[in-house]
Each structure stands twice: as C-alpha cells, then as structure tokens.
C-alpha cells in the first residue's frame, strides 16, 4: 500500500518543536568575533594526534551523524585533516537493536564495525577520548586525552534522557530507573539489559512507555512492543505488553502499528494513549500518570529526550523559546552555531523537528560534509532536505515490516522547517519483503559510515 | 551448478593477473576488457531475440565477483546520452545495442550504498511493470533505501538517495549471429571500493582471489530470479 502521508501527523509529532519554532534564527555566518566559552580548565597539554596537514575538521561523536560526516568530508574536500573523537571504544548500533532482542539479527550485525577500519578507509584520525570543554575564542576543544585545535568543529553527541519531564526529579529514583528499567534508546549496555529482560520474561505485565516531544526514533517503542508481543505469543507466555503512550495517538505509521496490535497481538498488547508519566514508585513498581496508575512486573521506561548534556556544558544550548528539549542553537539550514561559522551541531542534538533517526542523520551528514567542504573554500551551497527512510518490524515470526519515506519542507520566510514534503510516502501493510529490506537498509548505512 | 562452477565456466584465461588490478584503472571513459559473449547456463550463446523482457539477466563481468544486469527493454528505444555525471568524472553513454538499442547492461551494484545481488537475495532488480517505489515502468529499483534508476537513460538516478548512475557495461551486438558480448565498463574506482567493502564475503563465496578472476570469452547470463533465491519487490 502506498499512501500519502498524513500531514497532521507531522504537526502532532513535532508540535512542541514547531510551536517553539526556529523562526527568526539569523544565519549568523557572517558574524565575526566569537566570545570564548570555556567549560573546562585548559591545561595546554595537547592530545596525542598528528599535526594537522590541512584545515582541521574535528568531529565529536562517532555515531550515525559524526561517522557519516567524517566519511564524506575528505571526499568532498581532500585537503581536510579530519579527527573523529568518541568516548566509546567499541561501536554498537542503536538502530536495529530492537531486532536483536528476539533473535532476528545477532550481535555481530550491530557491533562488527571498527572505528579503526573506518579511520583508515576514510583517511582520518580516530581519538578515543571524552570531550569536556570548549574554548571557541582560541578554537580549542578540551578532551580527557588533552586539547585539540580545530578550524571547523562538528558536535554530534546524540541525546540524553530528561527524567524531569516524567516527574522524576530526585537522583535516587532517576538512577534506579536508568539501571533497572532502561529506556534502551542510547547505549549498548541498555540493549544488553533489555535483551536479558525480554528473554527472561515469564509472564505478567511489561510496560513500554513512549515519551512526548520529539523523541529519538518515533516508531522505536511501538516496534519494540510488537517484537516483545511476538516473542510472548511464540513462547505462549501468560503475559502482556502495556504501551503507555504520552501522545494522543501512535506518532508515526499508525495504521501499520494498529493493524499489528489488532491482528497479531489481541490480548497481548494493550495500547494506552494519552498516558504521560508523572512519576514512578520504584519500590512498589507503580507508574503514575495524570489520572491513573499502572502496576508493572517489568518495564522499559523511555523518558523524554533532550540534546546531549554536552551541548549544555559547552554553552551551545538554544534558549527555551527555540528548543523545548535543550538542543543546540544552530542555523536551520547550515547547522553552524548561531554567530560562529566554525562550530556545527548535527544529528539528534539538532533543534529541528526532523525525525531523530539514523537515515535522517546519515543523509543530513552527507549534506553537512558538503557545507563544510564549501565553507572551507569560502563558498556557500543550497540547502538540501534530509531524508527519513524508516522501517519498523511489526512481526518477528516471520519478520515483517512497514515503512515510511519522508523529506521535509523549508519555509524561507519563517526560516523554519514546516512539515513533511508532499512526496512523503508510507507503506503500512506489513510484509516480509520489507522485513528483509530493513536489514539491508541498515547494512547500507554501516557501509557508508565505515567503508 | 554451484557458485564455484559458475565462476570456473565464466572465467577463462589469465589476462588480468591479480597483481595488475591497480593498473586497470584508467581515467574517465570506458575501460576495455577482453570481450565475453553472453551465454545460457550451458555455455551456448544467447540469441538476442530470445532474451526475455520481464526481468534482468545476471552475468559476471569483467571479473567473477562483479554482477552485471543485462536488460531487454522490449519496445523501448535508447539513444546515446552525453555528459552523464559519474562518481568522479563525466562520461558519454553510448546507448543500448540491438535493432533499436533495446539491449542495455549495467553493473548490478547500487551506487548509493552498494547493495548487490547475492545468491541468497537481491534488493536490486529491474521492475518492468513499475513498483511502489518506482513511479514508472521499466526502472531499476533498489529496495534498501528506495533508489530508482532509468535504464533507458544510461542508468541515471531518477528517485531516492543515489546521486550517480549505475555503472554502464559496454555491449556489442552482432546482427548476423544475433549474439551479444560485453567488452568494457566505466568506473573501476567504484568497483574497487565494492571489492574492498565486501572482501570478506567475496572470499567466502569465491575463495581467495577468486572474485578477481577475469571473465573473458564467455559469460553465463541467468535470470535474476534464478541467480538469487529471494528477490523482494518494493
Ligand atoms: C533502540 C533504537 C532503535 C532505533 N531504530 C531506528 C530505526 O529503526 N531507524 C532509524 O532510522 N533510526 C533508528 N534509531 C535512531 C538512530 O539510531 C539515531 O537517531 C541516530 O543514530 C542518531 O545519530 P547521532 O549521531 O545523532 O547520535 P549517536 O548515534 O547516539 O552518536 C552519538 C555519539 O557521541 C558520542 N559522545 C557523546 N558524548 C560525548 C563526549 N562528551 N565525548 C565524546 N563522545 C561523545 C557517543 O559515545 C556516541 O558514539 C534507533 C535508535 C535506537 C536506540
Ligand atoms: S543501497 Fe541501494 S538505495 Fe541504498
């Protein structure tokens, strides 16, 4: 089936973001002097990397966005001297990790990708370090391994959770939730814990929550609920998955998901829309919502998302009038921090109402690499929309998927992203062909990031 | 016939020693390789008039590890197309061969993120009747990220994320015998990238170096639906 995408969905999905708006952002590329912003003490000790042999492009975050930009930067401008910095020393993919829980793919699929090979293949330097500070006046980045100077800096650190927004304000409860009931939308260790939980589930109520706002991977929590339900069904367990959705309706591919809930998982999935979490009692295993409370045996509590805390630490966060999720204050089309043509923020820390997904970061990254190459040569290029091709597996046995393919519209008068482009399509009748293509989709992105 | 036999039958001589791989790369334009006549499974040359229009035939060229699509566009006519933008250079596409240029061939590797047909599955296919991803008939579609290519127009991308055409394979048609040969391709840099990306898989399938064995003299062309066990539609 091939339908016109419902435009209202877009507004719903990103209502908060659009309402806050990016209208009125000055491009700021011509802004000259940049105020220094030290978020960490400078020591003068340099990180152990070779001297720059051309304009130095430093990319922080070896996730989908950063790896794509690093892979494409030199292809667009061979003079670039590229350094990629990440705090993790082993890649494991967030996208597709839901499929691992029920054995559709193995761990190798997610993690058999080396930062070292990517650096050699794409002729850059990989530095395994944590970024802690930035001095924009002297163009110096502070890391756990020493300082790195840059001509161009891209920050692509992804997201952090915002437990405040689900009414969890004390550190004890937040820590307990992080460790015992992880959302599973950031780090591989969360995935390992969730896999254990799903495979050890013997019955009862498993809650999968869906946050409000523009959270990472809109279909992700619904997909996970479907795969878990598929597992419960196959193993004939006396259990159910309760989806506690802060949104009034499934946020994306809603026909495809509802079809799966009704046709495949009647009595196994209980879908509860409009149930924003307002607090959790970890001891009593109770989730509170505005009008209700829900008892659970096990759970994955997906708190709201925000720009990675690094963005705030480095002083690059947008005011709340521009981003309700503590994302970066960047130019709508070209991603430079407002007023600083040397610093860029991309991927899921961007303030745009784009779907926070791998395909978005991959296509956006290819564009940003071109922007950087042009600017390193004193040129400008025209804006290109990122593309969100996003599959969701709604059945595990056999693997069957649904899909959306969306681009976005930019309004030059408002200087804002205003919606999905008219050629957006969804495929909401699950089938095995899309189930297989889903795997190849991911492999293609890995090839682009690491090849 | 298993994969190795397939390669043995196709790969005749030693014209391309492995050590010469690097020197194969020429700048721009078609790179000539020893000609290979397209044959059926048992090595009998295909008669162009008998080539089906419903799907692509797959043959290896110019080396065993590179799958190519031979397409009979039926009633469609092709014309030369100058100035196609490849990955790094511009080049001229000579158009198809045959009475009205209906026979065309392209390297069967998606120029977006290198999806290609394997024995197990092919996400790349010629969709003669159109598909939900291609808005028109006679297109080559890649289900991985929905790229669409137009084989009538030199394989240029007409939809999805691919930014440059499928690599063209040069064909020669002999009207007397009604037989078709391949004798050149464009884009060896891209092929080298493909080889590097999939080296582990290619070694597993063809043995060390086997994927670099030259294909000359003959190349077996078989329907994609037989070459790959699964060809998902999209
Ligand atoms: C379970 C799950 C399912 C998903 N499913 C899909 C899907 O089906 N389709 C889809 O398109 N997308 C999906 N996604 C979303 C997709 O993975 C993300 O949107 C995308 O990867 C975001 O890329 P990014 O580069 O912005 O962030 P990330 O990929 O998270 O990368 C951020 C990087 O920054 C590094 N970093 C952070 N702070 C620092 C620091 N201080 N110093 C150094 N390094 C730092 C991190 O270690 C990390 O490597 C899914 C995600 C998850 C978790
Ligand atoms: S690999 Fe073919 S569309 Fe991406």
XYZ file of C-alpha atoms and ligand atoms in Angstrom:
742
model
C 0.000 0.000 0.000
C 1.231 3.404 -0.869
C -0.375 6.305 0.832
C 0.049 9.983 1.034
C 1.456 10.756 4.424
C -0.884 12.448 6.832
C 0.463 15.957 7.281
C -1.288 16.340 10.594
C 0.913 13.544 11.871
C 3.928 15.692 11.331
C 2.462 18.531 13.292
C 1.464 16.181 16.051
C 4.819 14.509 16.196
C 6.713 17.713 16.364
C 4.089 20.077 17.684
C 6.152 21.267 20.602
C 9.164 21.803 18.425
C 7.314 23.716 15.770
C 5.428 25.780 18.263
C 8.686 26.784 19.864
C 9.829 27.363 16.315
C 13.140 28.096 14.784
C 11.691 31.154 13.080
C 13.770 34.240 13.174
C 17.123 32.468 13.553
C 19.717 34.657 11.957
C 22.123 32.728 9.786
C 24.970 34.385 11.570
C 27.548 33.028 9.192
C 28.942 36.492 8.726
C 29.242 37.035 12.482
C 32.875 37.771 13.202
C 34.372 37.761 16.673
C 33.271 34.846 18.819
C 33.059 35.024 22.553
C 35.197 32.422 24.286
C 33.230 29.811 26.188
C 35.362 27.775 28.491
C 33.524 24.870 30.038
C 36.652 23.140 31.282
C 40.029 24.205 32.530
C 42.586 24.434 29.733
C 45.866 22.764 30.568
C 47.878 23.380 27.416
C 48.545 19.630 27.115
C 47.850 18.553 23.556
C 46.113 15.309 22.646
C 48.443 12.697 21.076
C 47.429 13.089 17.437
C 49.497 14.013 14.346
C 49.868 17.673 13.392
C 47.181 18.991 11.069
C 48.155 18.781 7.400
C 45.301 20.940 6.156
C 42.279 22.757 7.576
C 41.423 20.695 10.636
C 37.893 19.362 10.924
C 37.189 17.834 14.323
C 34.082 15.656 14.624
C 32.849 14.785 18.113
C 30.641 11.707 18.311
C 31.215 8.567 16.262
C 27.547 7.797 15.869
C 25.481 7.895 12.703
C 25.871 11.615 12.197
C 29.547 12.062 13.071
C 30.710 8.954 11.210
C 28.834 9.989 8.078
C 30.296 13.486 8.123
C 33.805 12.146 8.720
C 33.473 9.614 5.894
C 32.279 12.224 3.409
C 34.349 15.263 4.437
C 37.549 14.328 2.630
C 35.650 13.000 -0.379
C 34.245 16.498 -0.778
C 37.417 18.352 0.135
C 40.590 16.237 0.137
C 42.595 18.973 1.913
C 40.656 18.482 5.151
C 42.574 16.942 8.015
C 39.838 15.090 9.888
C 39.858 13.921 13.515
C 36.963 11.934 14.988
C 36.606 11.838 18.769
C 34.385 9.465 20.718
C 34.267 8.380 24.317
C 33.330 4.818 23.453
C 35.937 2.468 22.043
C 33.575 -0.066 20.550
C 30.737 0.653 18.183
C 27.382 -0.984 18.661
C 24.433 0.236 16.660
C 21.393 1.737 18.290
C 19.311 1.441 15.142
C 18.218 -2.149 14.536
C 18.972 -3.123 18.153
C 15.271 -3.908 18.751
C 15.646 -6.781 16.285
C 18.405 -8.345 18.352
C 16.134 -8.891 21.367
C 14.158 -11.582 19.595
C 16.971 -13.082 17.518
C 16.193 -11.600 14.086
C 19.815 -10.452 13.975
C 22.872 -11.318 16.058
C 25.261 -9.061 17.969
C 27.754 -9.112 15.082
C 25.200 -7.384 12.909
C 25.216 -4.452 15.347
C 28.805 -4.379 16.538
C 31.099 -5.887 13.909
C 32.183 -2.434 12.733
C 35.574 -0.989 13.681
C 36.360 2.670 14.321
C 39.951 1.868 13.326
C 38.965 0.498 9.910
C 36.684 3.464 9.315
C 39.554 5.852 10.081
C 41.916 4.039 7.686
C 39.307 3.654 4.933
C 38.338 7.301 5.067
C 41.801 8.705 5.793
C 41.201 10.333 9.164
C 42.437 10.046 12.746
C 40.306 8.422 15.447
C 40.847 9.638 19.008
C 39.256 7.675 21.820
C 38.519 10.443 24.345
C 35.711 12.202 26.168
C 35.093 15.841 25.312
C 34.780 18.012 28.397
C 35.218 21.619 27.314
C 35.438 24.144 24.524
C 37.104 27.495 24.078
C 35.652 28.970 20.935
C 37.836 32.089 21.052
C 41.029 30.038 20.609
C 39.232 27.208 18.763
C 40.329 24.652 21.297
C 38.460 21.554 22.336
C 39.269 20.029 25.711
C 39.198 16.228 25.997
C 40.160 13.615 28.561
C 43.265 12.932 26.444
C 44.348 16.561 26.009
C 43.450 19.555 23.881
C 42.664 19.574 20.175
C 42.619 22.692 18.000
C 40.204 22.991 15.134
C 39.344 25.100 12.128
C 35.916 23.506 11.912
C 34.203 21.653 14.746
C 31.183 19.362 14.419
C 29.463 18.207 17.581
C 27.243 15.164 17.078
C 26.893 13.718 20.596
C 23.317 12.426 20.233
C 20.750 12.642 23.014
C 20.435 12.403 26.785
C 17.341 11.421 28.744
C 15.304 14.066 30.541
C 13.763 12.303 33.543
C 12.499 15.630 34.863
C 9.804 15.581 32.219
C 8.338 12.329 33.535
C 8.178 13.756 37.029
C 11.340 12.047 38.277
C 13.348 14.789 39.927
C 15.364 13.002 42.615
C 18.677 11.414 41.702
C 17.921 8.184 43.576
C 14.822 7.377 41.525
C 16.476 8.519 38.317
C 19.448 6.241 38.953
C 17.182 3.331 39.811
C 15.200 3.817 36.605
C 18.341 4.123 34.481
C 19.721 0.896 35.884
C 16.635 -1.216 36.430
C 14.222 -0.092 33.709
C 16.351 1.484 30.936
C 14.701 3.180 28.002
C 17.080 1.437 25.582
C 17.474 4.368 23.217
C 21.057 5.450 23.879
C 23.715 2.971 24.859
C 24.566 -0.658 24.065
C 24.576 -1.601 27.749
C 20.900 -0.671 27.916
C 20.306 -3.011 24.991
C 22.105 -5.860 26.754
C 19.945 -5.381 29.851
C 16.749 -5.168 27.819
C 17.556 -8.320 25.899
C 18.001 -10.176 29.156
C 14.720 -8.788 30.491
C 12.767 -9.774 27.397
C 14.215 -13.256 27.231
C 13.736 -13.816 30.968
C 10.144 -12.591 30.932
C 7.911 -15.428 32.100
C 4.614 -13.603 32.355
C 2.821 -10.626 33.879
C 2.837 -7.023 32.744
C 5.734 -5.474 30.823
C 5.372 -1.735 30.361
C 6.926 0.017 27.382
C 6.492 3.757 27.701
C 6.514 6.287 24.869
C 7.523 9.848 25.762
C 6.098 13.090 24.422
C 8.084 15.644 22.420
C 10.379 14.866 19.532
C 11.949 11.722 20.964
C 14.571 9.517 19.273
C 13.163 7.009 16.794
C 9.429 7.732 16.753
C 8.370 4.165 15.862
C 11.032 2.543 18.078
C 8.985 1.949 21.252
C 5.975 0.620 19.286
C 8.265 -1.646 17.292
C 9.803 -2.989 20.460
C 6.355 -3.637 21.931
C 5.372 -5.572 18.778
C 8.534 -7.668 18.831
C 8.083 -8.455 22.503
C 4.475 -9.408 21.888
C 5.636 -11.630 19.048
C 8.012 -13.301 21.498
C 5.280 -13.726 24.120
C 2.978 -15.228 21.503
C 5.591 -17.642 20.174
C 6.568 -18.800 23.631
C 2.935 -18.982 24.791
C 3.614 -16.870 27.861
C 0.851 -15.572 30.100
C 1.953 -12.013 29.800
C 1.178 -8.760 28.080
C 2.870 -5.585 26.947
C 1.255 -2.354 28.050
C 2.216 0.614 25.887
C 1.907 3.767 27.955
C 1.909 6.500 25.349
C 2.231 10.160 26.361
C 0.874 11.044 22.909
C -2.803 11.023 21.961
C -2.139 8.538 19.150
C 0.659 6.385 17.699
C 3.085 9.035 16.444
C 4.059 7.510 13.102
C 2.901 4.667 10.783
C -0.182 4.445 12.951
C -2.238 2.269 10.588
C 0.569 -0.262 10.339
C 1.038 -0.425 14.094
C -2.681 -0.570 14.886
C -3.060 -3.344 12.339
C -0.365 -5.327 14.154
C -1.873 -4.619 17.604
C -5.321 -5.772 16.410
C -4.486 -8.581 14.017
C -1.445 -10.166 15.655
C -1.418 -9.212 19.308
C -5.012 -9.068 20.548
C -4.887 -9.634 24.288
C -1.099 -9.358 24.298
C -0.618 -5.661 23.569
C -2.679 -3.151 25.498
C -2.325 0.269 23.919
C -2.987 3.200 26.261
C -2.697 6.608 24.545
C -2.640 9.953 26.344
C -0.814 8.489 29.362
C 2.073 10.833 30.092
C 4.106 9.559 33.033
C 4.165 11.912 36.023
C 6.228 9.807 38.414
C 7.459 6.305 39.207
C 7.471 4.454 42.532
C 10.334 2.026 42.017
C 9.712 0.119 45.279
C 6.055 -0.507 44.517
C 6.608 -0.946 40.774
C 3.966 1.636 40.027
C 3.930 4.212 37.237
C 1.838 7.286 37.847
C 0.087 9.176 35.093
C -2.148 12.218 35.388
C -5.355 10.285 36.065
C -4.202 6.749 36.652
C -1.529 4.471 37.999
C -0.213 1.319 36.396
C 1.344 -1.673 38.130
C 4.147 -3.481 36.294
C 6.268 -6.592 36.670
C 8.970 -5.328 34.385
C 9.429 -2.288 32.185
C 11.419 -0.186 29.789
C 10.751 3.389 30.801
C 11.630 5.715 27.974
C 11.973 9.199 29.477
C 11.731 12.290 27.294
C 14.818 13.173 25.319
C 16.927 16.316 25.191
C 20.057 17.430 23.382
C 23.070 15.622 24.819
C 24.161 17.269 28.085
C 27.480 18.061 26.362
C 25.696 20.743 24.316
C 24.583 22.466 27.510
C 28.011 22.020 29.144
C 29.713 23.665 26.189
C 27.326 26.625 26.272
C 25.706 25.877 22.914
C 22.152 25.237 24.087
C 19.288 27.127 22.446
C 17.038 29.274 24.620
C 13.741 27.621 25.576
C 11.941 29.811 23.036
C 13.803 27.938 20.303
C 14.046 24.407 21.669
C 11.921 22.827 24.351
C 14.423 19.966 24.544
C 17.717 21.712 25.367
C 19.051 21.191 21.865
C 21.694 23.325 20.166
C 21.167 26.835 18.872
C 22.097 26.317 15.226
C 21.247 27.759 11.856
C 18.220 25.982 10.415
C 19.774 25.192 7.037
C 23.519 25.017 7.602
C 23.888 23.830 11.213
C 26.518 26.343 12.358
C 26.092 27.599 15.911
C 24.452 30.993 15.613
C 27.198 33.575 15.190
C 30.042 31.078 14.831
C 30.861 29.714 11.359
C 33.437 27.333 12.841
C 31.162 25.282 15.130
C 28.356 22.974 13.947
C 25.886 20.733 15.755
C 24.263 17.840 13.880
C 22.415 14.570 14.464
C 19.956 14.156 17.299
C 21.244 17.231 19.204
C 19.869 19.493 16.472
C 16.751 21.531 17.321
C 14.925 20.732 14.086
C 11.576 18.926 14.067
C 13.162 16.169 11.961
C 12.610 12.588 12.952
C 15.558 11.682 15.175
C 16.570 8.659 13.192
C 19.563 7.027 11.550
C 18.537 7.730 7.972
C 17.964 11.390 8.838
C 21.426 11.633 10.421
C 23.023 9.782 7.501
C 21.537 11.951 4.746
C 21.939 15.125 6.802
C 25.585 14.176 7.433
C 26.250 13.838 3.715
C 24.855 17.339 3.222
C 26.789 18.832 6.152
C 30.022 17.367 4.735
C 29.305 19.335 1.554
C 28.552 22.504 3.541
C 31.865 22.192 5.384
C 33.807 21.488 2.184
C 32.258 24.550 0.557
C 32.880 26.802 3.516
C 36.483 25.648 3.861
C 36.846 27.059 0.336
C 34.903 30.246 1.082
C 31.764 29.114 -0.757
C 28.115 28.510 0.099
C 25.754 25.818 -1.220
C 21.978 25.491 -1.380
C 20.009 23.732 1.366
C 19.057 20.093 0.835
C 16.481 18.248 2.883
C 17.496 15.175 4.837
C 15.529 12.025 4.067
C 13.917 9.734 6.598
C 13.590 6.190 5.290
C 12.497 4.267 8.322
C 11.386 0.651 8.637
C 9.659 -0.931 11.635
C 9.378 -4.643 12.231
C 5.858 -5.322 13.455
C 6.217 -9.098 13.474
C 9.198 -11.263 14.391
C 7.979 -14.723 13.368
C 8.297 -14.281 10.405
C 9.983 -10.863 10.209
C 7.565 -8.430 8.557
C 7.970 -4.679 8.342
C 6.272 -1.412 7.461
C 7.998 1.735 6.182
C 7.939 5.496 5.752
C 9.973 7.589 3.300
C 9.853 11.301 4.110
C 11.618 14.524 3.254
C 10.989 17.968 4.730
C 9.899 21.422 3.619
C 11.788 24.600 4.449
C 9.939 27.929 4.581
C 12.357 30.759 3.759
C 10.010 33.430 5.124
C 9.797 31.806 8.533
C 13.317 30.369 8.235
C 11.916 27.164 9.648
C 11.162 23.562 8.747
C 7.417 23.478 8.356
C 6.471 19.900 7.570
C 6.957 16.757 5.562
C 7.439 17.269 1.829
C 4.457 16.413 -0.383
C 6.135 13.320 -1.846
C 6.277 11.586 1.545
C 5.016 8.008 1.369
C 4.145 5.292 3.851
C 3.838 1.549 3.365
C 1.682 0.323 6.218
C 0.757 -3.204 5.163
C 3.457 -5.313 6.798
C 5.290 -7.759 4.572
C 8.339 -9.983 4.529
C 9.970 -8.185 1.602
C 10.209 -5.032 3.704
C 11.353 -7.183 6.622
C 14.363 -8.239 4.564
C 14.967 -4.803 3.080
C 15.073 -3.402 6.636
C 18.281 -5.373 7.285
C 19.878 -4.259 4.023
C 18.878 -0.662 4.811
C 20.982 -0.807 7.981
C 23.873 -2.581 6.278
C 23.964 0.189 3.682
C 24.274 2.842 6.371
C 27.055 0.875 8.114
C 28.864 0.627 4.769
C 28.555 4.378 4.355
C 29.815 5.113 7.883
C 32.670 2.612 7.992
C 33.516 1.722 4.380
C 25.556 -25.747 -10.718
C 27.083 -24.171 -7.657
C 28.718 -20.808 -7.402
C 32.268 -22.041 -7.937
C 31.407 -23.919 -11.097
C 29.671 -20.830 -12.324
C 32.872 -18.890 -11.880
C 35.028 -21.551 -13.446
C 32.881 -21.671 -16.534
C 32.891 -17.912 -16.861
C 36.473 -17.231 -16.010
C 38.676 -18.435 -18.771
C 42.168 -17.088 -19.120
C 44.661 -15.134 -17.148
C 44.543 -11.806 -18.943
C 44.048 -9.962 -15.681
C 46.605 -11.205 -13.252
C 45.720 -10.202 -9.711
C 48.862 -8.125 -9.446
C 47.619 -5.959 -12.293
C 44.448 -4.965 -10.519
C 45.678 -1.477 -9.706
C 46.887 -0.727 -13.189
C 43.417 -1.405 -14.572
C 42.194 1.978 -13.511
C 42.069 4.445 -16.343
C 40.798 7.975 -16.068
C 37.228 8.526 -17.339
C 35.602 6.854 -20.328
C 35.066 3.169 -20.944
C 37.755 0.793 -19.927
C 38.121 -2.019 -22.402
C 38.305 -5.583 -21.148
C 38.546 -8.843 -23.030
C 35.190 -9.464 -24.691
C 32.840 -12.053 -23.236
C 29.934 -13.475 -25.216
C 26.756 -13.808 -23.160
C 25.598 -17.395 -22.974
C 22.971 -19.509 -21.315
C 23.697 -21.817 -18.377
C 25.357 -24.456 -20.516
C 27.537 -22.032 -22.413
C 25.513 -21.691 -25.631
C 25.441 -18.069 -26.853
C 22.149 -16.320 -26.178
C 20.160 -15.218 -29.194
C 19.153 -11.612 -28.607
C 15.669 -12.229 -29.940
C 15.146 -14.841 -27.214
C 16.220 -12.657 -24.293
C 13.206 -12.170 -22.020
C 11.840 -8.703 -21.271
C 10.319 -9.465 -17.874
C 13.448 -9.392 -15.732
C 17.171 -8.744 -15.842
C 19.663 -11.471 -16.645
C 22.729 -11.512 -14.387
C 26.253 -12.143 -15.641
C 29.699 -11.589 -14.118
C 31.935 -9.067 -15.853
C 34.773 -8.083 -16.169
C 35.781 -10.243 -13.192
C 33.955 -13.039 -11.433
C 32.903 -11.003 -8.375
C 31.114 -8.221 -10.267
C 27.476 -8.952 -11.116
C 26.005 -7.149 -14.135
C 22.428 -6.811 -15.365
C 21.529 -7.429 -18.997
C 18.142 -5.918 -19.766
C 15.953 -6.285 -22.812
C 13.898 -3.085 -22.830
C 11.442 -4.572 -25.324
C 9.813 -1.862 -27.412
C 11.757 0.940 -25.736
C 14.357 2.733 -27.804
C 17.589 4.098 -26.401
C 19.757 6.907 -27.660
C 23.321 7.893 -26.737
C 23.475 10.171 -23.722
C 26.422 12.512 -23.455
C 27.581 14.178 -20.262
C 26.383 11.732 -17.605
C 27.861 12.600 -14.205
C 29.565 9.609 -12.660
C 31.029 9.415 -9.182
C 34.127 11.330 -10.153
C 34.007 12.051 -13.905
C 31.615 12.911 -16.686
C 31.238 10.338 -19.439
C 29.201 9.603 -22.517
C 26.812 6.695 -22.563
C 26.700 5.087 -25.972
C 23.110 3.842 -25.654
C 21.955 0.259 -25.956
C 22.663 -2.218 -28.734
C 20.368 -4.266 -30.949
C 17.901 -3.250 -33.678
C 16.568 -0.253 -31.716
C 19.050 -0.116 -28.885
C 16.852 -2.204 -26.610
C 19.651 -4.225 -25.025
C 21.450 -2.447 -22.213
C 23.727 -3.595 -19.422
C 24.771 -2.111 -16.099
C 26.876 -3.220 -13.195
C 24.357 -4.625 -10.707
C 25.673 -2.747 -7.693
C 23.598 0.094 -6.319
C 25.637 3.281 -6.470
C 24.018 4.536 -3.266
C 25.328 2.210 -0.576
C 26.476 -0.784 -2.638
C 23.620 -3.242 -2.278
C 24.129 -6.035 -4.846
C 22.603 -9.395 -5.759
C 23.945 -12.385 -3.887
C 22.962 -16.000 -4.119
C 20.612 -15.501 -1.171
C 18.892 -12.241 -2.018
C 18.822 -9.273 -4.390
C 17.378 -5.943 -3.331
C 18.248 -4.511 -6.724
C 16.031 -5.529 -9.644
C 14.625 -4.408 -12.956
C 10.951 -3.684 -12.348
C 9.479 -3.940 -15.832
C 5.937 -3.144 -14.688
C 6.886 -0.452 -12.178
C 6.647 -0.808 -8.415
C 5.543 1.038 -5.315
C 8.940 2.752 -5.144
C 9.311 3.490 -8.868
C 6.567 5.701 -10.186
C 7.008 4.387 -13.726
C 7.596 1.063 -15.512
C 10.986 -0.065 -16.875
C 13.022 1.150 -13.915
C 15.757 -0.455 -11.863
C 14.848 -0.185 -8.182
C 16.873 -0.793 -5.046
C 14.767 -1.750 -2.058
C 17.450 -0.904 0.506
C 16.750 2.843 0.519
C 14.423 3.169 -2.472
C 16.792 4.431 -5.148
C 15.377 4.304 -8.673
C 17.429 4.239 -11.894
C 16.356 4.636 -15.506
C 17.968 2.004 -17.759
C 16.666 3.786 -20.858
C 18.660 6.882 -19.926
C 22.052 5.394 -19.182
C 21.056 4.198 -15.713
C 20.789 7.687 -14.270
C 19.176 8.043 -10.840
C 15.572 9.268 -11.034
C 14.467 8.763 -7.433
C 15.737 8.091 -3.928
C 19.134 8.866 -2.448
C 21.508 7.634 -5.206
C 23.389 10.546 -6.722
C 25.073 8.962 -9.725
C 24.123 6.400 -12.397
C 24.571 2.660 -12.281
C 27.872 1.895 -13.990
C 27.322 1.138 -17.663
C 28.644 -2.025 -19.277
C 29.515 -1.680 -22.951
C 27.852 -4.223 -25.209
C 28.482 -5.252 -28.797
C 25.744 -6.808 -30.932
C 26.384 -8.969 -33.975
C 23.291 -8.731 -36.250
C 24.407 -11.735 -38.258
C 24.644 -14.169 -35.385
C 22.128 -12.197 -33.210
C 24.535 -12.549 -30.305
C 25.676 -10.073 -27.647
C 29.061 -9.586 -25.997
C 30.277 -7.348 -23.193
C 33.607 -5.627 -23.765
C 34.066 -2.729 -21.344
C 32.777 -0.893 -18.320
C 33.091 2.510 -16.695
C 34.031 3.147 -13.081
C 36.782 0.822 -11.887
C 37.363 3.026 -8.815
C 33.821 2.238 -7.713
C 34.365 -1.459 -8.403
C 37.499 -1.388 -6.276
C 35.536 0.196 -3.433
C 32.934 -2.540 -3.791
C 35.654 -5.216 -3.655
C 37.182 -3.666 -0.558
C 33.838 -3.338 1.198
C 32.790 -6.926 0.546
C 36.196 -8.604 0.544
C 35.292 -10.993 3.372
C 32.041 -12.064 1.696
C 33.656 -12.378 -1.722
C 36.439 -14.580 -0.353
C 33.838 -16.735 1.390
C 31.967 -17.191 -1.888
C 34.714 -17.367 -4.485
C 37.801 -18.357 -2.490
C 40.864 -16.124 -2.030
C 41.336 -14.049 -5.175
C 38.572 -15.957 -6.973
C 36.386 -12.886 -7.273
C 39.162 -11.198 -9.285
C 39.319 -13.944 -11.893
C 38.797 -12.353 -15.309
C 35.703 -13.209 -17.268
C 36.545 -13.489 -20.928
C 35.378 -15.482 -23.883
C 32.052 -16.387 -22.320
C 29.844 -15.072 -19.535
C 26.832 -17.011 -18.344
C 23.732 -14.842 -18.038
C 20.873 -16.169 -15.940
C 17.564 -14.643 -14.848
C 17.829 -12.725 -11.578
C 15.059 -14.905 -10.131
C 17.392 -17.890 -10.580
C 20.583 -16.100 -9.624
C 19.183 -15.005 -6.218
C 16.897 -17.168 -4.104
C 14.823 -14.174 -2.985
C 14.103 -11.016 -4.948
C 11.872 -8.837 -2.768
C 9.598 -6.430 -4.602
C 9.344 -2.856 -3.458
C 16.667 1.057 20.012
C 16.829 2.012 18.875
C 16.167 1.778 17.697
C 16.301 2.641 16.641
N 15.692 2.331 15.495
C 15.887 3.117 14.413
C 15.332 2.764 13.163
O 14.687 1.715 13.008
N 15.505 3.595 12.124
C 16.219 4.740 12.240
O 16.379 5.447 11.241
N 16.769 5.108 13.418
C 16.602 4.332 14.499
N 17.176 4.698 15.688
C 17.730 6.056 15.857
C 19.145 6.255 15.449
O 19.984 5.260 15.962
C 19.615 7.629 15.944
O 18.656 8.603 15.684
C 20.904 8.055 15.266
O 21.868 7.054 15.403
C 21.406 9.362 15.853
O 22.723 9.615 15.469
P 23.653 10.633 16.262
O 24.955 10.578 15.552
O 22.970 11.924 16.444
O 23.805 10.022 17.738
P 24.519 8.700 18.235
O 24.486 7.676 17.166
O 23.912 8.382 19.548
O 26.054 9.109 18.446
C 26.493 9.944 19.452
C 27.948 9.624 19.749
O 28.524 10.673 20.525
C 29.376 10.127 21.494
N 29.537 11.102 22.587
C 28.563 11.642 23.353
N 29.099 12.498 24.247
C 30.432 12.526 24.038
C 31.525 13.216 24.644
N 31.336 14.053 25.649
N 32.762 12.990 24.176
C 32.980 12.113 23.158
N 31.981 11.442 22.543
C 30.729 11.640 22.976
C 28.661 8.851 21.902
O 29.544 7.937 22.508
C 28.119 8.345 20.560
O 29.023 7.485 19.919
C 17.084 3.815 16.768
C 17.761 4.058 17.939
C 17.672 3.153 18.985
C 18.482 3.389 20.221
S 21.985 0.808 -1.417
Fe 20.529 0.978 -2.982
S 19.241 2.581 -2.340
Fe 20.771 2.488 -0.819
